PDB file of N, CA and C in Angstrom:
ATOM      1  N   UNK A   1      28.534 -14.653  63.347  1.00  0.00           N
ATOM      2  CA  UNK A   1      28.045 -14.965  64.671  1.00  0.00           C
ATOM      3  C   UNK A   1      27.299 -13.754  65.236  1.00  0.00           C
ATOM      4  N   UNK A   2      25.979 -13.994  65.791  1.00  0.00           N
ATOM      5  CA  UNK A   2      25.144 -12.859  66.201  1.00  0.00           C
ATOM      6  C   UNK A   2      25.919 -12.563  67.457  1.00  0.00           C
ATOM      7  N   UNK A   3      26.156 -10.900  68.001  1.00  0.00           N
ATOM      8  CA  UNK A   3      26.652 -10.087  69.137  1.00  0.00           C
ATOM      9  C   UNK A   3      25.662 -10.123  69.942  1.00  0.00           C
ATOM     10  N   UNK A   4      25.587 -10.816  70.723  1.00  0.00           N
ATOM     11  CA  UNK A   4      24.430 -10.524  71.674  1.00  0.00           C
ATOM     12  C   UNK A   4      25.183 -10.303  73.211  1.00  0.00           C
ATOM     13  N   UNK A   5      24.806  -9.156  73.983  1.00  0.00           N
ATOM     14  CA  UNK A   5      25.309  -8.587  75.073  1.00  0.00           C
ATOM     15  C   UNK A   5      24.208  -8.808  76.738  1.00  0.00           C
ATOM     16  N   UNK A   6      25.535  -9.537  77.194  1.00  0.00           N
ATOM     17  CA  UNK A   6      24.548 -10.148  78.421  1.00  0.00           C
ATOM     18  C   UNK A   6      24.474  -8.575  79.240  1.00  0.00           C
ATOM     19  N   UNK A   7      22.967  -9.021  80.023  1.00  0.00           N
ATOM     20  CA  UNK A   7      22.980  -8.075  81.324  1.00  0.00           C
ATOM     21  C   UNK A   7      22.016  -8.363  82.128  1.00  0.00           C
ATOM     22  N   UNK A   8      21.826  -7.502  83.411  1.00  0.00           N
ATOM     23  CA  UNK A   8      21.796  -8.433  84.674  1.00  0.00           C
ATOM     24  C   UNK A   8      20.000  -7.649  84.592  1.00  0.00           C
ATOM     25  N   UNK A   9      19.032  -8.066  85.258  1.00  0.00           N
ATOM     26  CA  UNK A   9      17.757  -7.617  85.888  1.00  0.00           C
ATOM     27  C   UNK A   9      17.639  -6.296  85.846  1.00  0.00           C
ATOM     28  N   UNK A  10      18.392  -5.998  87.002  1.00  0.00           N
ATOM     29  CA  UNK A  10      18.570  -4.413  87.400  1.00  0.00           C
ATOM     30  C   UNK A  10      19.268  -3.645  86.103  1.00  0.00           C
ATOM     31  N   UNK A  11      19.672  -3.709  85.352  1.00  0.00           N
ATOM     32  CA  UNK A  11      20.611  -3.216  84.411  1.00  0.00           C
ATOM     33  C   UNK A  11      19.657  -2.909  83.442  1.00  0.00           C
ATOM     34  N   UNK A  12      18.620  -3.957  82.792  1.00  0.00           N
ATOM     35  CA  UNK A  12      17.725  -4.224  82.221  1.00  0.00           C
ATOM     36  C   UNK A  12      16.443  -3.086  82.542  1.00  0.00           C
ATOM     37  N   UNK A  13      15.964  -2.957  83.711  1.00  0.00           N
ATOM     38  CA  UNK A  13      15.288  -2.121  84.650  1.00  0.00           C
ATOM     39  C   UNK A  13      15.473  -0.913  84.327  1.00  0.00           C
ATOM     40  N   UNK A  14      16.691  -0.665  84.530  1.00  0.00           N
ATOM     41  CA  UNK A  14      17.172   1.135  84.327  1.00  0.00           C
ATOM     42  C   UNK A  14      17.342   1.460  82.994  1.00  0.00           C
ATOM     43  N   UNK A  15      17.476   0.952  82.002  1.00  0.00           N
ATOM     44  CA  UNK A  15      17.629   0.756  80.738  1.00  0.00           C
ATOM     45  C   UNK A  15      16.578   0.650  79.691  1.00  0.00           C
ATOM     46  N   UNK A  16      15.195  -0.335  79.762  1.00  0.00           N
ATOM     47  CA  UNK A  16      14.856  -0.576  79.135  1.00  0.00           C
ATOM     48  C   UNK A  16      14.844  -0.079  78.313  1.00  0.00           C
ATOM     49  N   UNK A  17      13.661   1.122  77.732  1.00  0.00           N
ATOM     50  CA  UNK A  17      13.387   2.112  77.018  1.00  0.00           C
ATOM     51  C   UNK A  17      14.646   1.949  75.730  1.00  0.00           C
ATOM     52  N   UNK A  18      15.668   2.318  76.882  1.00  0.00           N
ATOM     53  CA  UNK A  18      16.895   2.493  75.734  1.00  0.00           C
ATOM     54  C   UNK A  18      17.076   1.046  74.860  1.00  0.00           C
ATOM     55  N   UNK A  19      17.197  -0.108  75.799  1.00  0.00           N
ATOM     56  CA  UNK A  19      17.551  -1.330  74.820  1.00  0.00           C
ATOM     57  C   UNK A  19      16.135  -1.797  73.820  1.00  0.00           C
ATOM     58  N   UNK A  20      15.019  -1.102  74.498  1.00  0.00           N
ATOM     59  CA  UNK A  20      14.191  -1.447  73.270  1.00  0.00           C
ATOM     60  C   UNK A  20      14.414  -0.425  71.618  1.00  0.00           C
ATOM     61  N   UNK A  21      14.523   0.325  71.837  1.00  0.00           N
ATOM     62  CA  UNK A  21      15.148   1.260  70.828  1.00  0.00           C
ATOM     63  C   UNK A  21      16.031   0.886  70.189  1.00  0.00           C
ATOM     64  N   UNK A  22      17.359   0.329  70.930  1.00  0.00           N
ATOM     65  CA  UNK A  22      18.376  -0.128  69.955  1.00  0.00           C
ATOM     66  C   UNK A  22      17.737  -1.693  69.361  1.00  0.00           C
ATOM     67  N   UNK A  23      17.252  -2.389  70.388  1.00  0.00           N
ATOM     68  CA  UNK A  23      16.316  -3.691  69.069  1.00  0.00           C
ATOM     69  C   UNK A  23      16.154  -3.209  67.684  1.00  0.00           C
ATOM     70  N   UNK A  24      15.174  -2.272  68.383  1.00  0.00           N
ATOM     71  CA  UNK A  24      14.103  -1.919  67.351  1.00  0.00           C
ATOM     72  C   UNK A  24      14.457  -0.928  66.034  1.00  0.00           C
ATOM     73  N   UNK A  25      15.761  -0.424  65.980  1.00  0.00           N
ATOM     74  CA  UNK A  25      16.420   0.844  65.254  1.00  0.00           C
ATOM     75  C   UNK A  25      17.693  -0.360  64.579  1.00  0.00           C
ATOM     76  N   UNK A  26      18.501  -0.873  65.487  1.00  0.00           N
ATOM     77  CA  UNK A  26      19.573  -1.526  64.415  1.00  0.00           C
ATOM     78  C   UNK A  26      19.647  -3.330  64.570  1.00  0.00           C
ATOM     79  N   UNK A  27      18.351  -3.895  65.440  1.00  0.00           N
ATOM     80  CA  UNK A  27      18.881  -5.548  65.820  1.00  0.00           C
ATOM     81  C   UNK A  27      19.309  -5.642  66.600  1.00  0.00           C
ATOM     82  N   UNK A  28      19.905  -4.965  67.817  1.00  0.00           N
ATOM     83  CA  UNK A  28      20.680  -5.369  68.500  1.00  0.00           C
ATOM     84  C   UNK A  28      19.722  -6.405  69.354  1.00  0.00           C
ATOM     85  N   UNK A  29      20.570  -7.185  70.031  1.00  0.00           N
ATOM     86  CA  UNK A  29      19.902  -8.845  70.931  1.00  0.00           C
ATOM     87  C   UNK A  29      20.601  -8.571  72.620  1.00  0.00           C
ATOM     88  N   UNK A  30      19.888  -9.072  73.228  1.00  0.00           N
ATOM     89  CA  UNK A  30      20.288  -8.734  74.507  1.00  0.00           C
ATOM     90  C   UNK A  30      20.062 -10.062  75.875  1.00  0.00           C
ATOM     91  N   UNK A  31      20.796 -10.706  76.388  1.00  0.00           N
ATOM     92  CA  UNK A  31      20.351 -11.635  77.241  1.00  0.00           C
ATOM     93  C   UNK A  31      20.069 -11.367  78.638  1.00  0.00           C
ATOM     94  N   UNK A  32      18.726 -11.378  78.884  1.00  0.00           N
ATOM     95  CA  UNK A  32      19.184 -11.095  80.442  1.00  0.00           C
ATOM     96  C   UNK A  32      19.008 -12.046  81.316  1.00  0.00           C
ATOM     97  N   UNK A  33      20.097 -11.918  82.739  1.00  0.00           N
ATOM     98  CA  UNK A  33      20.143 -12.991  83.414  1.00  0.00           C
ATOM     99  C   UNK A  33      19.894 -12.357  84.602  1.00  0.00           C
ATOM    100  N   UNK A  34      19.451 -13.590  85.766  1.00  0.00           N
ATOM    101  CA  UNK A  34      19.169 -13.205  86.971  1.00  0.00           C
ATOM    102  C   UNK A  34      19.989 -13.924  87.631  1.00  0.00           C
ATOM    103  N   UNK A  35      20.915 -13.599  88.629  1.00  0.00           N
ATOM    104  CA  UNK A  35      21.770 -14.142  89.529  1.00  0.00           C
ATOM    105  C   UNK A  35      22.443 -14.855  88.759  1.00  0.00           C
ATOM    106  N   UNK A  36      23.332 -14.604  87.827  1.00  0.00           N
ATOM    107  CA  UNK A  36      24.439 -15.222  86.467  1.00  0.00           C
ATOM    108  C   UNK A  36      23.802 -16.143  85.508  1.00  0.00           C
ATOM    109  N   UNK A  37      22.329 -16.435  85.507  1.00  0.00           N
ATOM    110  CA  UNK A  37      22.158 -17.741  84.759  1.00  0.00           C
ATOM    111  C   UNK A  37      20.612 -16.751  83.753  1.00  0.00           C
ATOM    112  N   UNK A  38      20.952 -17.494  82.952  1.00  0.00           N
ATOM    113  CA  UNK A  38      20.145 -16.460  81.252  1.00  0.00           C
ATOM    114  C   UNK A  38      18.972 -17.100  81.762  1.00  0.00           C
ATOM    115  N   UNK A  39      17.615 -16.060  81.519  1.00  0.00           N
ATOM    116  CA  UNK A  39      16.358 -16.065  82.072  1.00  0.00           C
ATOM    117  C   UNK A  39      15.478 -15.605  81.041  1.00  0.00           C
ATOM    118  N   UNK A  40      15.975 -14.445  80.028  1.00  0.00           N
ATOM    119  CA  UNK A  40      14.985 -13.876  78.990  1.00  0.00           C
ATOM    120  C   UNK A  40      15.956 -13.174  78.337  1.00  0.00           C
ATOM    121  N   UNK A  41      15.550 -13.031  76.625  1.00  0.00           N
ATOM    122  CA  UNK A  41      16.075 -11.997  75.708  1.00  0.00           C
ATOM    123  C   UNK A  41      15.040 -11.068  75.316  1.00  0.00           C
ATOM    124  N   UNK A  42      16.244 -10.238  74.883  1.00  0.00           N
ATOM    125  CA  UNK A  42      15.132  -9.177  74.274  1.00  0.00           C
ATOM    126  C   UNK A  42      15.899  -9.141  72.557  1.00  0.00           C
ATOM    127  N   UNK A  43      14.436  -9.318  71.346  1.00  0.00           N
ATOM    128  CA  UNK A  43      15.267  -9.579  70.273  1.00  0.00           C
ATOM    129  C   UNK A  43      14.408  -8.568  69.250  1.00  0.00           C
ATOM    130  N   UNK A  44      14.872  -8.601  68.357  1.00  0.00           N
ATOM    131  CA  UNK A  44      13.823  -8.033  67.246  1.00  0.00           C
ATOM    132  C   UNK A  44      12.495  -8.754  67.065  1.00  0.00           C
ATOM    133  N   UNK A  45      11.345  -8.293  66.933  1.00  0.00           N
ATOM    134  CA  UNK A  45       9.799  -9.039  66.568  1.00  0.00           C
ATOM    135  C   UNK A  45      10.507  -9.537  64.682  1.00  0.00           C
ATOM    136  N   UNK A  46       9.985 -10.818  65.178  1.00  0.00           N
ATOM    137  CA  UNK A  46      10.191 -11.130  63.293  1.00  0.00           C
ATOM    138  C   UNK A  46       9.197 -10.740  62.804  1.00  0.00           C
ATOM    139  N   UNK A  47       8.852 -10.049  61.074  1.00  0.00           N
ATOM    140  CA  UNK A  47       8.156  -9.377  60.346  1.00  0.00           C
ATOM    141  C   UNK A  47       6.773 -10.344  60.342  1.00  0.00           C
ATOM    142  N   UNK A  48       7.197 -11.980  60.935  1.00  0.00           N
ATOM    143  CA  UNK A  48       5.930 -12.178  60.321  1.00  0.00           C
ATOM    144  C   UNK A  48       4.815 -12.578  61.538  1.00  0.00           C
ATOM    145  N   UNK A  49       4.999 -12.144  62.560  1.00  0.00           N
ATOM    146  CA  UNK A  49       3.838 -11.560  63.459  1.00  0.00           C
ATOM    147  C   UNK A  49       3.838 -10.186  63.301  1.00  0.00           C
ATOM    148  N   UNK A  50       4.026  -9.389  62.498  1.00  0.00           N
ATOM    149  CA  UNK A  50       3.571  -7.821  62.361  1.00  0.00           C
ATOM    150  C   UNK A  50       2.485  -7.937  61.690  1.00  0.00           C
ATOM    151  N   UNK A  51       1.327  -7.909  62.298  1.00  0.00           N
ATOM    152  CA  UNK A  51      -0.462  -7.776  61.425  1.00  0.00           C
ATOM    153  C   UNK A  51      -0.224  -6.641  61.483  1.00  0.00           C
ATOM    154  N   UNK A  52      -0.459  -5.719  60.148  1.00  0.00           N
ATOM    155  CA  UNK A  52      -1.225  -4.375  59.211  1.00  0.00           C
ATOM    156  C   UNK A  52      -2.528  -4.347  59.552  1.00  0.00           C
ATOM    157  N   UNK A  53      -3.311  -3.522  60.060  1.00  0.00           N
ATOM    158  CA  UNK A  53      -4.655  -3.204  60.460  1.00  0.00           C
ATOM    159  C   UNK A  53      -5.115  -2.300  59.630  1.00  0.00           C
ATOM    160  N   UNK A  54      -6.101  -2.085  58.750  1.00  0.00           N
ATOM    161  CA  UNK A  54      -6.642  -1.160  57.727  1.00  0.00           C
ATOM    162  C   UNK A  54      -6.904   0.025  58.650  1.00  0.00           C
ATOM    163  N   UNK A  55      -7.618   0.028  59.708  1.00  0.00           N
ATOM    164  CA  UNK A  55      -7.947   1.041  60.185  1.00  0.00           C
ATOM    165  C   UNK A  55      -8.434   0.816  61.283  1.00  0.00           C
ATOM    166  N   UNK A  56      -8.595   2.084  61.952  1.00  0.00           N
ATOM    167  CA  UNK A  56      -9.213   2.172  63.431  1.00  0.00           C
ATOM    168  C   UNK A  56     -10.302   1.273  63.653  1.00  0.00           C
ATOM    169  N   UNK A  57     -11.227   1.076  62.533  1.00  0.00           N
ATOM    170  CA  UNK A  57     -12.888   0.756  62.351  1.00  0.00           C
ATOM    171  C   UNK A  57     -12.413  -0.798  62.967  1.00  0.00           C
ATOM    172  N   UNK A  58     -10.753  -1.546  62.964  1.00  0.00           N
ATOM    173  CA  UNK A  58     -11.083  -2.892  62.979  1.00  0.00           C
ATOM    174  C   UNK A  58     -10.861  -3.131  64.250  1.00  0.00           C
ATOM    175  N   UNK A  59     -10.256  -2.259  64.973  1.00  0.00           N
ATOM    176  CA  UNK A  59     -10.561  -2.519  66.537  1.00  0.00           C
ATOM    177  C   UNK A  59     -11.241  -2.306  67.372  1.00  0.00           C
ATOM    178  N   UNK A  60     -12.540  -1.080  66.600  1.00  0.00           N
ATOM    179  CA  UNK A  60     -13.304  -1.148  67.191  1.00  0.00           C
ATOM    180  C   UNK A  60     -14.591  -2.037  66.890  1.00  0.00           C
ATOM    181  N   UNK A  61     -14.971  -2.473  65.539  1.00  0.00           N
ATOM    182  CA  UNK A  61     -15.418  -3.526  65.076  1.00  0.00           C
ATOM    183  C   UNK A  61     -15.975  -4.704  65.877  1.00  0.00           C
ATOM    184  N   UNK A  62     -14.971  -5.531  66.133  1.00  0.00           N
ATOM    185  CA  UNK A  62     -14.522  -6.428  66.826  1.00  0.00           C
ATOM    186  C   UNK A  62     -15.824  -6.838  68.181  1.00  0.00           C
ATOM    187  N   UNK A  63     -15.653  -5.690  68.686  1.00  0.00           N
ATOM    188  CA  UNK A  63     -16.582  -5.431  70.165  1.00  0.00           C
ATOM    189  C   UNK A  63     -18.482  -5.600  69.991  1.00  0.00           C
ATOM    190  N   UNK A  64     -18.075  -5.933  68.482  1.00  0.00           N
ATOM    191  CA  UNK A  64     -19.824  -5.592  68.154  1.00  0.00           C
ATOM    192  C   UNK A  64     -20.927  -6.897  68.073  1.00  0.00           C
ATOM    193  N   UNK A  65     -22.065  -6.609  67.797  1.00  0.00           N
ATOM    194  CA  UNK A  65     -22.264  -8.284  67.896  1.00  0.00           C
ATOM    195  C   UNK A  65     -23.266  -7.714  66.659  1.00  0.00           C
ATOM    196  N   UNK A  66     -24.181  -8.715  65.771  1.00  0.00           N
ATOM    197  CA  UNK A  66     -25.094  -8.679  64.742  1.00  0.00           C
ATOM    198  C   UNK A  66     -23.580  -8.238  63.521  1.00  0.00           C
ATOM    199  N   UNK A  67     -22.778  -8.373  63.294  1.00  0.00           N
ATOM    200  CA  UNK A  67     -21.909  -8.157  61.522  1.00  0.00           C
ATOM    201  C   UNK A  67     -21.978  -6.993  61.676  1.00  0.00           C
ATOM    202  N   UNK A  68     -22.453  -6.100  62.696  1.00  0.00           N
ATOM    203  CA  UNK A  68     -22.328  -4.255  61.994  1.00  0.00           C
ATOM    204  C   UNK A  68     -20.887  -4.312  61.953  1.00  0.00           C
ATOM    205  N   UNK A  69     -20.611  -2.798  61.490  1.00  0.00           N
ATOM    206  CA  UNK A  69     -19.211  -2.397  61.065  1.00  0.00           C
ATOM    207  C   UNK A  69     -18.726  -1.621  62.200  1.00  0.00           C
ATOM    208  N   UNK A  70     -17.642  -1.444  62.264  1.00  0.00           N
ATOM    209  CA  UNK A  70     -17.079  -0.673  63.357  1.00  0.00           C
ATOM    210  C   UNK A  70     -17.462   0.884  63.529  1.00  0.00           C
ATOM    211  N   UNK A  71     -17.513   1.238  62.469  1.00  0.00           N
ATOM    212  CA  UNK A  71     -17.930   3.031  62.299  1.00  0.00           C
ATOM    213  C   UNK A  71     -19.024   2.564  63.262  1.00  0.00           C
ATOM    214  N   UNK A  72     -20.460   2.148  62.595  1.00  0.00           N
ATOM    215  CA  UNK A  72     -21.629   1.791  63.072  1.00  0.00           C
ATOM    216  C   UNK A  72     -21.840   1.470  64.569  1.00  0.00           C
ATOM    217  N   UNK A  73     -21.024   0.494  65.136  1.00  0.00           N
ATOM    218  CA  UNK A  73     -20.562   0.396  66.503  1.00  0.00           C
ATOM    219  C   UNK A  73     -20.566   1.639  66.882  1.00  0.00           C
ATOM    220  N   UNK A  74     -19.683   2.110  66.691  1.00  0.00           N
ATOM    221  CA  UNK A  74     -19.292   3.625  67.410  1.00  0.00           C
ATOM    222  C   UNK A  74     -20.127   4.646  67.538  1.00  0.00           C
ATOM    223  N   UNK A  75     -20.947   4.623  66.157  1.00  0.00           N
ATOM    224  CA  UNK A  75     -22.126   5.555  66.041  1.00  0.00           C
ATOM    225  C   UNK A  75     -22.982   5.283  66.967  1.00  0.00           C
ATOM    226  N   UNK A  76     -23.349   4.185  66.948  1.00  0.00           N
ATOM    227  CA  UNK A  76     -24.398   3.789  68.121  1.00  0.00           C
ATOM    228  C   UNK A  76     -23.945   4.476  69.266  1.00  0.00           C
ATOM    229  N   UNK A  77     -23.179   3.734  69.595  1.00  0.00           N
ATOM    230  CA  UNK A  77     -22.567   3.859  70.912  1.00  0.00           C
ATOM    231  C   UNK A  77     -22.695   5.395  71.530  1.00  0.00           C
ATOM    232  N   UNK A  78     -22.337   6.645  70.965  1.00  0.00           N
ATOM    233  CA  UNK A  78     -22.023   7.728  71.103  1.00  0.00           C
ATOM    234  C   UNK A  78     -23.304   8.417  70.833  1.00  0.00           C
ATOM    235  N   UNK A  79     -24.033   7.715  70.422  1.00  0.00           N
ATOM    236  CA  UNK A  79     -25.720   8.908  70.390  1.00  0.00           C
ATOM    237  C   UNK A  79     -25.990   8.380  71.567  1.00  0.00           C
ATOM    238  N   UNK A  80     -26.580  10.175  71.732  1.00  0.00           N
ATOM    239  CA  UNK A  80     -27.524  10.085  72.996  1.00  0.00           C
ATOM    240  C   UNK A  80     -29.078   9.636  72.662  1.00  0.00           C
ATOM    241  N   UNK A  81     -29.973   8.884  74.038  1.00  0.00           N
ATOM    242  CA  UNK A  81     -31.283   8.607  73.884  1.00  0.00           C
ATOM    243  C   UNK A  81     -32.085   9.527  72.320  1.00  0.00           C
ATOM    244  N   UNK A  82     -32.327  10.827  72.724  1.00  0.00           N
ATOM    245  CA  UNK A  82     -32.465  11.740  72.063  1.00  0.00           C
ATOM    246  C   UNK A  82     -32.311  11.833  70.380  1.00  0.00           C
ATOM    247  N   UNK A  83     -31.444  11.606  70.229  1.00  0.00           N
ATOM    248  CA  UNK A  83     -30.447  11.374  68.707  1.00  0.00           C
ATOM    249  C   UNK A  83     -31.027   9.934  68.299  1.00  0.00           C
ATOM    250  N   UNK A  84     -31.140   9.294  68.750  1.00  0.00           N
ATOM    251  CA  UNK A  84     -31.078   7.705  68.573  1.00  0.00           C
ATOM    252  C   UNK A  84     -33.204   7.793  68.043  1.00  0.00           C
ATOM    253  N   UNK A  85     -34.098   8.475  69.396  1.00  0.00           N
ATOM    254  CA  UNK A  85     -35.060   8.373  68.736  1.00  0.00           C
ATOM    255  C   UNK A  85     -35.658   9.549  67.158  1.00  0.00           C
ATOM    256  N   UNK A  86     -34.632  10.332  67.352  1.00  0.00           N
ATOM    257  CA  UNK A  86     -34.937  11.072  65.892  1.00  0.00           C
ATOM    258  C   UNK A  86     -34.151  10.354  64.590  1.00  0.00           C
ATOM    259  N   UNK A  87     -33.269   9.412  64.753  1.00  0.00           N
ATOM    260  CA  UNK A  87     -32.933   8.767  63.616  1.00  0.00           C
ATOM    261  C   UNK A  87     -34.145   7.922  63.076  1.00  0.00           C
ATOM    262  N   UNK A  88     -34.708   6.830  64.084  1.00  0.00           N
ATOM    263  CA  UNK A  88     -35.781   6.417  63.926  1.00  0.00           C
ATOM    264  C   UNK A  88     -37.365   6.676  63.017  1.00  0.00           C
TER     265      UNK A  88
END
């Protein structure tokens, strides 16, 4: 039977930090209630919404329009006028 330990809003409040840590380090499950009646848990993320991201390039990517690559994005982005007409 899973241990799961009720607690109140405020309890939750002053705490967080800490009860996300213990989730996140051994499982622990946590119910919290507002005025005696259960409102939200806090549980472990199951493994299979954890997306792996190759790299920085894919969040910045994303923001771009024409298929460039994310480096490329960025490059743009960060030259000045100047830079931009001596690549040219």
């Amino acid at each position: 039977m899973l241990n799961i330990q009720t607690l109140s809003v405020r309890e939750t409040r002053d705490s967080l930090s800490k009860l996300i840590e213990l989730t996140d380090l051994i499982g622990r499950r946590f119910m919290i209630t507002k005025f005696g009646k259960p409102r939200a848990a806090i549980v472990p993320v199951p493994q299979s919404w954890l997306k792996k991201t190759k790299s920085i390039s894919d969040y910045v990517g994303f923001m771009s329009s024409g298929g460039e690559s994310g480096v490329k994005f960025e490059n743009r982005i960060r030259r000045n006028k100047n830079e931009r007409d001596y690549i040219k």
